[in-house]
Amino acid sequence: MSDDDYVYDEDSGEWVPASELAQRREAASRVEVRDAVGNLLADGDQVTLIKDLEVKGAGQTLKRGTLIKSIALTGDPQEIDCKFDGIRGLVLRAEFVRKR
């Protein structure tokens, strides 16, 4: 479809440009992930732990203040994927981190 084509938006009951409808759907499908204080997180952000966390299966505890570099969003508004030395597949809950 070109940008000049109009399509019927069932949600609003209006005829809208196809490009506008595509933008609306993309915005609705985006998941917002927020840290413990409400800052919006994005892929590649650096975060700091706000609480000591035991890592299940690794026999290790990550201490408060630990810096996690380059996070990745998972599509779940409560979880972020992280890389940390010695721990593979680390997933943290967003409520335990603060954006740097």
CSV table of C-alpha atoms in Angstrom, one decimal:
chain,number,residue,atom,x,y,z
A,1,MET,CA,0.0,0.0,0.0
A,2,SER,CA,1.1,3.5,-0.7
A,3,ASP,CA,0.9,6.3,1.8
A,4,ASP,CA,-2.0,7.7,-0.2
A,5,ASP,CA,-4.2,4.7,0.4
A,6,TYR,CA,-6.8,4.9,3.1
A,7,VAL,CA,-7.8,1.9,5.3
A,8,TYR,CA,-10.6,1.4,7.7
A,9,ASP,CA,-9.4,1.4,11.4
A,10,GLU,CA,-11.8,-0.8,13.3
A,11,ASP,CA,-10.7,0.5,16.7
A,12,SER,CA,-11.6,4.1,15.9
A,13,GLY,CA,-14.2,3.5,13.2
A,14,GLU,CA,-12.4,6.0,10.9
A,15,TRP,CA,-10.8,5.9,7.5
A,16,VAL,CA,-7.1,6.8,8.0
A,17,PRO,CA,-3.9,6.8,5.8
A,18,ALA,CA,-2.3,3.4,5.8
A,19,SER,CA,1.0,4.9,7.1
A,20,GLU,CA,-0.8,6.4,10.1
A,21,LEU,CA,-2.5,3.1,10.9
A,22,ALA,CA,0.8,1.3,10.7
A,23,GLN,CA,2.4,3.8,13.1
A,24,ARG,CA,-0.5,3.4,15.6
A,25,ARG,CA,-0.2,-0.4,15.5
A,26,GLU,CA,3.6,-0.3,16.0
A,27,ALA,CA,3.3,2.1,19.0
A,28,ALA,CA,0.6,-0.2,20.5
A,29,SER,CA,2.8,-3.3,20.1
A,30,ARG,CA,5.9,-1.7,21.8
A,31,VAL,CA,6.3,-2.7,25.4
A,32,GLU,CA,7.5,0.0,27.9
A,33,VAL,CA,9.9,-1.3,30.5
A,34,ARG,CA,10.5,1.0,33.5
A,35,ASP,CA,13.1,0.7,36.2
A,36,ALA,CA,12.5,0.9,40.0
A,37,VAL,CA,12.1,4.7,39.9
A,38,GLY,CA,10.1,4.9,36.7
A,39,ASN,CA,12.8,5.7,34.1
A,40,LEU,CA,12.1,4.2,30.7
A,41,LEU,CA,14.6,1.5,29.7
A,42,ALA,CA,15.9,0.7,26.2
A,43,ASP,CA,18.2,-1.8,24.6
A,44,GLY,CA,21.8,-1.0,25.4
A,45,ASP,CA,21.2,1.0,28.6
A,46,GLN,CA,23.4,0.6,31.6
A,47,VAL,CA,21.7,-0.2,34.9
A,48,THR,CA,22.7,-0.5,38.6
A,49,LEU,CA,21.3,-3.0,41.0
A,50,ILE,CA,19.3,-1.4,43.9
A,51,LYS,CA,19.3,-4.6,46.0
A,52,ASP,CA,21.5,-7.7,46.7
A,53,LEU,CA,20.2,-10.5,44.5
A,54,GLU,CA,21.0,-14.2,44.7
A,55,VAL,CA,21.4,-15.7,41.2
A,56,LYS,CA,19.7,-19.1,41.1
A,57,GLY,CA,21.8,-21.8,39.6
A,58,ALA,CA,25.0,-19.8,39.7
A,59,GLY,CA,25.7,-19.9,43.5
A,60,GLN,CA,26.6,-16.2,43.3
A,61,THR,CA,25.1,-13.0,44.8
A,62,LEU,CA,25.1,-9.8,42.9
A,63,LYS,CA,25.6,-6.9,45.3
A,64,ARG,CA,23.7,-3.7,45.5
A,65,GLY,CA,25.4,-1.1,43.3
A,66,THR,CA,26.7,-3.6,40.7
A,67,LEU,CA,26.8,-2.1,37.2
A,68,ILE,CA,25.2,-4.1,34.4
A,69,LYS,CA,26.2,-2.9,31.0
A,70,SER,CA,24.2,-3.2,27.8
A,71,ILE,CA,20.8,-4.6,28.7
A,72,ALA,CA,18.4,-6.1,26.2
A,73,LEU,CA,14.6,-5.9,26.5
A,74,THR,CA,12.8,-9.2,26.3
A,75,GLY,CA,9.3,-8.1,25.3
A,76,ASP,CA,8.1,-8.6,28.9
A,77,PRO,CA,7.5,-5.3,30.8
A,78,GLN,CA,9.0,-6.7,34.0
A,79,GLU,CA,12.1,-8.5,32.7
A,80,ILE,CA,15.4,-7.5,31.1
A,81,ASP,CA,18.1,-9.7,29.6
A,82,CYS,CA,21.7,-9.0,30.9
A,83,LYS,CA,25.2,-10.1,30.4
A,84,PHE,CA,27.4,-10.3,33.4
A,85,ASP,CA,30.9,-12.0,33.8
A,86,GLY,CA,30.5,-15.7,34.8
A,87,ILE,CA,26.7,-15.8,34.5
A,88,ARG,CA,25.0,-16.9,31.3
A,89,GLY,CA,21.4,-16.1,30.5
A,90,LEU,CA,20.9,-13.6,33.3
A,91,VAL,CA,17.4,-12.2,33.4
A,92,LEU,CA,16.6,-9.5,36.0
A,93,ARG,CA,13.3,-8.0,37.1
A,94,ALA,CA,13.1,-4.3,36.2
A,95,GLU,CA,12.0,-3.5,39.7
A,96,PHE,CA,15.5,-4.3,41.1
A,97,VAL,CA,17.5,-1.9,38.8
A,98,ARG,CA,17.9,1.8,38.3
A,99,LYS,CA,19.0,3.4,35.0
A,100,ARG,CA,22.4,5.1,35.0
